[in-house]
CSV table of C-alpha atoms in Angstrom, one decimal:
chain,number,residue,atom,x,y,z
W,1356,MET,CA,-131.4,-185.6,-102.4
W,1357,PRO,CA,-131.3,-184.0,-99.0
W,1358,GLU,CA,-134.3,-185.2,-97.0
W,1359,LEU,CA,-136.0,-183.6,-93.9
W,1360,PRO,CA,-133.1,-184.1,-91.5
W,1361,GLU,CA,-130.6,-182.5,-93.9
W,1362,VAL,CA,-132.9,-179.6,-94.6
W,1363,GLU,CA,-133.4,-179.1,-90.9
W,1364,SER,CA,-129.7,-178.8,-90.5
W,1365,ALA,CA,-129.6,-176.1,-93.2
W,1366,ARG,CA,-132.5,-174.3,-91.5
W,1367,ALA,CA,-130.7,-174.4,-88.1
W,1368,ALA,CA,-127.5,-173.0,-89.7
W,1369,ILE,CA,-129.5,-170.0,-91.0
W,1370,GLU,CA,-131.2,-169.5,-87.7
W,1371,ARG,CA,-127.9,-169.7,-85.8
W,1372,ALA,CA,-125.8,-167.4,-88.0
W,1373,ALA,CA,-127.7,-165.3,-90.5
W,1374,LEU,CA,-130.7,-163.6,-88.9
W,1375,ARG,CA,-131.4,-160.0,-87.9
W,1376,ARG,CA,-128.7,-158.3,-90.0
W,1377,ARG,CA,-129.5,-156.1,-92.9
W,1378,VAL,CA,-128.8,-157.5,-96.4
W,1379,VAL,CA,-126.4,-155.2,-98.3
W,1380,GLU,CA,-125.8,-157.2,-101.5
W,1381,VAL,CA,-127.3,-160.1,-103.3
W,1382,ASP,CA,-125.8,-162.2,-106.1
W,1383,ASP,CA,-128.8,-163.6,-108.0
W,1384,ALA,CA,-127.2,-163.8,-111.4
W,1385,ASP,CA,-127.7,-167.5,-111.9
W,1386,THR,CA,-130.8,-167.5,-114.0
W,1387,TYR,CA,-131.3,-171.3,-113.8
W,1388,VAL,CA,-131.2,-171.5,-110.0
W,1389,CYS,CA,-133.2,-168.3,-109.6
W,1390,ARG,CA,-135.8,-168.9,-112.3
W,1391,PRO,CA,-138.3,-167.5,-113.0
W,1392,HIS,CA,-136.8,-164.3,-111.6
W,1393,SER,CA,-134.6,-162.2,-113.8
W,1394,PRO,CA,-131.1,-161.1,-112.5
W,1395,GLY,CA,-131.5,-158.3,-110.0
W,1396,GLU,CA,-135.2,-159.1,-109.1
W,1397,ILE,CA,-134.4,-161.0,-105.9
W,1398,ARG,CA,-131.7,-158.4,-105.1
W,1399,ASP,CA,-134.1,-155.5,-105.4
W,1400,ALA,CA,-136.6,-157.3,-103.1
W,1401,LEU,CA,-134.1,-158.1,-100.3
W,1402,VAL,CA,-131.5,-155.4,-100.1
W,1403,GLY,CA,-132.1,-153.3,-97.0
W,1404,ARG,CA,-134.2,-156.0,-95.4
W,1405,ALA,CA,-133.1,-158.6,-92.8
W,1406,LEU,CA,-133.9,-162.3,-92.5
W,1407,THR,CA,-136.1,-162.5,-89.5
W,1408,GLY,CA,-136.8,-166.3,-89.3
W,1409,ALA,CA,-135.8,-169.6,-90.8
W,1410,HIS,CA,-138.6,-172.1,-91.3
W,1411,ARG,CA,-139.1,-175.6,-92.8
W,1412,ARG,CA,-141.9,-177.9,-93.7
W,1413,GLY,CA,-140.7,-181.2,-94.9
W,1414,LYS,CA,-137.9,-180.6,-97.4
W,1415,THR,CA,-139.0,-177.0,-98.1
W,1416,LEU,CA,-137.0,-174.2,-96.5
W,1417,TRP,CA,-137.9,-170.5,-96.4
W,1418,CYS,CA,-136.9,-167.3,-94.6
W,1419,THR,CA,-139.2,-164.5,-93.5
W,1420,THR,CA,-137.9,-160.9,-94.1
W,1421,SER,CA,-138.3,-157.7,-92.3
W,1422,ASP,CA,-140.8,-154.9,-93.0
W,1423,SER,CA,-143.4,-157.4,-94.3
W,1424,GLY,CA,-141.0,-158.4,-97.1
W,1425,PRO,CA,-141.3,-161.4,-99.3
W,1426,LEU,CA,-140.5,-165.0,-98.3
W,1427,LEU,CA,-137.1,-166.2,-99.5
W,1428,GLY,CA,-137.5,-169.9,-100.6
W,1429,LEU,CA,-134.3,-172.0,-100.7
W,1430,HIS,CA,-134.4,-175.5,-102.1
W,1431,LEU,CA,-131.3,-177.6,-101.8
W,1432,GLY,CA,-131.9,-179.8,-104.8
W,1433,MET,CA,-129.8,-183.0,-105.0
W,1434,ALA,CA,-126.6,-181.8,-103.4
W,1435,GLY,CA,-127.0,-178.3,-102.1
W,1436,ARG,CA,-125.7,-176.9,-98.9
W,1437,ILE,CA,-126.2,-173.7,-97.0
W,1438,LEU,CA,-123.0,-172.0,-95.8
W,1439,VAL,CA,-123.0,-169.0,-93.6
W,1440,THR,CA,-119.6,-167.4,-93.3
W,1441,GLY,CA,-119.1,-165.0,-90.4
W,1442,PRO,CA,-116.9,-161.8,-90.5
W,1443,ASP,CA,-114.2,-163.8,-88.7
W,1444,GLY,CA,-114.3,-166.5,-91.4
W,1445,GLU,CA,-116.0,-169.1,-89.3
W,1446,VAL,CA,-118.4,-171.2,-91.4
W,1447,VAL,CA,-121.7,-172.6,-90.1
W,1448,GLU,CA,-123.2,-175.0,-92.6
W,1449,GLY,CA,-126.1,-177.4,-93.1
W,1450,GLY,CA,-127.3,-179.8,-95.8
W,1451,ASP,CA,-126.3,-183.2,-96.9
W,1452,PRO,CA,-123.2,-184.2,-94.8
W,1453,ALA,CA,-122.5,-187.2,-97.1
W,1454,ARG,CA,-121.4,-184.7,-99.7
W,1455,ARG,CA,-119.7,-182.2,-97.5
W,1456,HIS,CA,-116.7,-180.7,-99.2
W,1457,ARG,CA,-116.3,-183.8,-101.4
W,1458,HIS,CA,-115.2,-181.6,-104.3
W,1459,GLY,CA,-113.8,-178.7,-102.3
W,1460,LEU,CA,-115.4,-175.2,-102.2
W,1461,LYS,CA,-115.0,-173.8,-105.7
W,1462,PRO,CA,-116.4,-170.3,-106.0
W,1463,GLU,CA,-118.2,-171.2,-109.2
W,1464,TRP,CA,-120.5,-173.5,-107.2
W,1465,ASP,CA,-121.9,-170.7,-105.1
W,1466,ARG,CA,-125.2,-170.4,-106.9
W,1467,PHE,CA,-126.7,-167.6,-104.7
W,1468,THR,CA,-125.3,-165.3,-102.1
W,1469,LEU,CA,-126.5,-162.8,-99.6
W,1470,VAL,CA,-124.0,-160.4,-98.1
W,1471,LEU,CA,-125.0,-159.0,-94.7
W,1472,GLU,CA,-124.1,-155.7,-93.0
W,1473,ASP,CA,-121.5,-157.2,-90.6
W,1474,GLY,CA,-119.6,-158.8,-93.5
W,1475,SER,CA,-121.2,-162.2,-93.1
W,1476,SER,CA,-122.5,-164.1,-96.2
W,1477,LEU,CA,-125.1,-166.7,-96.8
W,1478,ARG,CA,-124.5,-169.0,-99.8
W,1479,LEU,CA,-126.3,-171.7,-101.6
W,1480,PHE,CA,-123.4,-174.0,-102.5
W,1481,ASP,CA,-124.5,-176.5,-105.1
W,1482,THR,CA,-122.1,-178.6,-107.2
W,1483,ARG,CA,-124.9,-180.0,-109.4
W,1484,ARG,CA,-126.9,-176.7,-109.9
W,1485,LEU,CA,-130.2,-178.4,-109.0
W,1486,GLY,CA,-131.0,-176.1,-106.1
W,1487,ARG,CA,-133.6,-173.4,-106.4
W,1488,VAL,CA,-134.1,-169.9,-105.0
W,1489,ARG,CA,-137.3,-168.0,-105.4
W,1490,LEU,CA,-139.5,-165.4,-103.8
W,1491,ASP,CA,-142.7,-166.3,-102.1
W,1492,PRO,CA,-142.6,-170.1,-102.8
W,1493,ASP,CA,-145.9,-171.9,-102.9
W,1494,LEU,CA,-146.4,-173.9,-99.7
W,1495,ASP,CA,-150.0,-174.8,-100.2
W,1496,ALA,CA,-149.4,-178.1,-101.9
W,1497,LEU,CA,-147.4,-179.6,-99.0
W,1498,GLY,CA,-148.9,-181.9,-96.4
W,1499,PRO,CA,-148.0,-181.6,-92.7
W,1500,ASP,CA,-144.4,-182.0,-91.7
W,1501,ALA,CA,-143.4,-185.6,-91.3
W,1502,GLY,CA,-141.6,-184.9,-88.0
W,1503,GLU,CA,-144.6,-183.0,-86.5
W,1504,VAL,CA,-147.7,-184.7,-87.8
W,1505,GLY,CA,-149.9,-186.2,-85.0
W,1506,VAL,CA,-150.8,-189.9,-85.0
W,1507,ALA,CA,-154.5,-189.4,-85.8
W,1508,ALA,CA,-153.8,-187.1,-88.8
W,1509,PHE,CA,-151.0,-189.5,-89.9
W,1510,ARG,CA,-153.4,-192.5,-89.9
W,1511,GLU,CA,-156.1,-190.6,-91.7
W,1512,ARG,CA,-153.8,-189.2,-94.4
W,1513,VAL,CA,-151.5,-192.2,-95.0
W,1514,GLY,CA,-154.1,-194.9,-94.7
W,1515,ARG,CA,-156.3,-193.4,-97.4
W,1516,GLY,CA,-156.4,-195.1,-100.8
W,1517,THR,CA,-154.7,-198.2,-102.3
W,1518,ALA,CA,-151.2,-197.1,-103.1
W,1519,PRO,CA,-148.2,-199.1,-101.8
W,1520,VAL,CA,-147.3,-197.8,-98.4
W,1521,LYS,CA,-143.8,-196.6,-99.5
W,1522,ALA,CA,-145.3,-194.6,-102.4
W,1523,ARG,CA,-147.8,-193.0,-99.9
W,1524,LEU,CA,-144.9,-192.0,-97.6
W,1525,LEU,CA,-143.1,-190.4,-100.5
W,1526,ASP,CA,-146.1,-188.3,-101.6
W,1527,GLN,CA,-145.2,-184.8,-100.3
W,1528,SER,CA,-148.9,-183.7,-100.5
W,1529,VAL,CA,-149.7,-186.4,-97.9
W,1530,ILE,CA,-146.9,-185.7,-95.5
W,1531,ALA,CA,-143.9,-183.6,-96.3
W,1532,GLY,CA,-140.3,-184.5,-95.8
W,1533,VAL,CA,-139.9,-188.3,-96.4
W,1534,GLY,CA,-137.5,-189.2,-99.1
W,1535,ASN,CA,-136.2,-192.6,-100.4
W,1536,LEU,CA,-133.8,-193.4,-97.6
W,1537,LEU,CA,-136.0,-192.2,-94.7
W,1538,ALA,CA,-138.9,-194.2,-96.1
W,1539,ASP,CA,-136.8,-197.4,-96.2
W,1540,GLU,CA,-135.5,-196.8,-92.7
W,1541,THR,CA,-139.0,-196.1,-91.4
W,1542,LEU,CA,-140.6,-199.2,-93.0
W,1543,TRP,CA,-137.7,-201.4,-91.8
W,1544,GLN,CA,-138.1,-200.1,-88.2
W,1545,ALA,CA,-141.9,-200.7,-88.4
W,1546,ARG,CA,-141.4,-204.2,-90.0
W,1547,ILE,CA,-143.8,-203.3,-92.8
W,1548,ASP,CA,-143.4,-204.5,-96.4
W,1549,PRO,CA,-143.0,-201.4,-98.6
W,1550,ARG,CA,-145.1,-203.0,-101.3
W,1551,ARG,CA,-148.1,-203.5,-99.0
W,1552,ARG,CA,-151.2,-201.5,-100.0
W,1553,VAL,CA,-152.2,-198.9,-97.4
W,1554,SER,CA,-155.8,-200.2,-97.5
W,1555,GLU,CA,-154.4,-203.4,-95.9
W,1556,LEU,CA,-152.9,-201.5,-92.9
W,1557,ASP,CA,-155.0,-201.5,-89.8
W,1558,HIS,CA,-155.1,-199.0,-86.9
W,1559,ASP,CA,-152.1,-200.7,-85.1
W,1560,ASP,CA,-150.0,-200.9,-88.3
W,1561,LEU,CA,-150.5,-197.2,-88.9
W,1562,THR,CA,-149.8,-196.3,-85.3
W,1563,GLY,CA,-146.6,-198.3,-85.3
W,1564,LEU,CA,-145.6,-196.7,-88.7
W,1565,HIS,CA,-146.1,-193.2,-87.3
W,1566,ARG,CA,-144.0,-194.1,-84.2
W,1567,ALA,CA,-141.2,-195.5,-86.5
W,1568,LEU,CA,-141.2,-192.4,-88.6
W,1569,ARG,CA,-140.9,-190.1,-85.6
W,1570,THR,CA,-138.1,-192.3,-84.2
W,1571,ALA,CA,-136.2,-192.5,-87.5
W,1572,THR,CA,-136.6,-188.7,-88.2
W,1573,ARG,CA,-135.4,-187.6,-84.8
W,1574,ALA,CA,-132.5,-190.0,-84.9
W,1575,ALA,CA,-131.4,-188.8,-88.3
W,1576,ILE,CA,-131.5,-185.1,-87.1
W,1577,ARG,CA,-129.6,-186.0,-84.0
W,1578,HIS,CA,-126.9,-188.0,-85.8
W,1579,GLY,CA,-126.4,-185.8,-88.8
W,1580,GLY,CA,-128.5,-187.1,-91.7
W,1581,VAL,CA,-130.6,-190.0,-93.1
W,1582,HIS,CA,-127.4,-191.8,-94.1
W,1583,THR,CA,-126.9,-192.7,-90.4
W,1584,GLY,CA,-130.0,-194.9,-90.2
W,1585,GLU,CA,-129.6,-198.4,-88.9
W,1586,VAL,CA,-130.5,-200.2,-92.2
W,1587,ILE,CA,-129.1,-197.7,-94.7
W,1588,GLY,CA,-125.6,-199.2,-94.9
W,1589,HIS,CA,-127.2,-202.6,-95.6
W,1590,ARG,CA,-129.1,-201.4,-98.7
W,1591,ARG,CA,-126.7,-203.1,-101.1
W,1592,ALA,CA,-126.2,-206.4,-103.0
W,1593,GLY,CA,-125.3,-209.0,-100.5
W,1594,GLY,CA,-126.5,-206.9,-97.6
W,1595,LEU,CA,-128.0,-208.6,-94.5
W,1596,CYS,CA,-130.7,-207.2,-92.2
W,1597,PRO,CA,-128.9,-205.7,-89.2
W,1598,ARG,CA,-131.7,-207.0,-86.9
W,1599,CYS,CA,-132.2,-210.6,-87.9
W,1600,GLY,CA,-129.4,-211.4,-90.4
W,1601,ALA,CA,-131.7,-212.3,-93.3
W,1602,PRO,CA,-130.8,-211.2,-96.8
W,1603,MET,CA,-132.0,-207.8,-97.9
W,1604,CYS,CA,-134.3,-207.7,-101.0
W,1605,ARG,CA,-134.2,-205.0,-103.7
W,1606,GLY,CA,-137.1,-203.8,-105.9
W,1607,THR,CA,-138.8,-200.8,-107.3
W,1608,VAL,CA,-141.8,-199.2,-105.4
W,1609,GLY,CA,-143.3,-195.9,-106.2
W,1610,GLY,CA,-140.7,-195.5,-109.0
W,1611,ARG,CA,-137.9,-195.6,-106.4
W,1612,THR,CA,-135.2,-198.3,-105.7
W,1613,THR,CA,-136.3,-199.9,-102.5
W,1614,TRP,CA,-134.7,-202.3,-100.0
W,1615,TRP,CA,-136.4,-204.4,-97.3
W,1616,CYS,CA,-135.7,-207.4,-95.1
W,1617,SER,CA,-136.7,-210.7,-96.7
W,1618,ALA,CA,-137.8,-212.2,-93.4
W,1619,GLU,CA,-139.3,-209.4,-91.3
W,1620,GLN,CA,-140.9,-207.4,-94.2
W,1621,GLY,CA,-141.6,-210.1,-96.7
């Protein structure tokens, strides 16, 4: 699913192209994507208001609205993208670039749409219908953003307990935004075995892991997504570590398929 870097690109698309214009129409008819809201409920809450800001914590994206209106939560699901089409037809988009336009842009895959007063539109485009739109999403269960958390807070939160370190990184209540690929890239950069218990990591291990997470996250945002990570293309049968050439290992950690270098992370 889209991870922090992909969701950041969706947030940036909204910020660039969809703010500070009044909403004149809303298509919220998809009762699965817009659950638990009934058709028309989101429309009634947003028509006449403007989106005033686009925000993100981890993989969670939301917009503030004018006149003390509700928050508009937008979850990309497994394959969702945000597309903002201007009055001139120019499209600004964000989400998972690995899936961009793979199946074309069929109108039936527009799961939620805002129409703005200048003729622009903001759409949640989702081929798999696993995205989610809701008013006033709950943000309290999320940990601090993985790209922003400071090193001291990271050490305290990630180093607590006995879980495997990869499972700890994937826990959104600990830090928000790390998915399967970003976790593997981060642990590979830090040369840490994903199966290792966090209780076994010392101060320097956790400091290095924080540094690797910041580096991997920023590189993925800069280059267009987590699929651009250095080790990601080598996560396959017969794959070799791009740093030392040793075979890549495959296993399951925290319920997720995991790859690591047999020499440097074993």
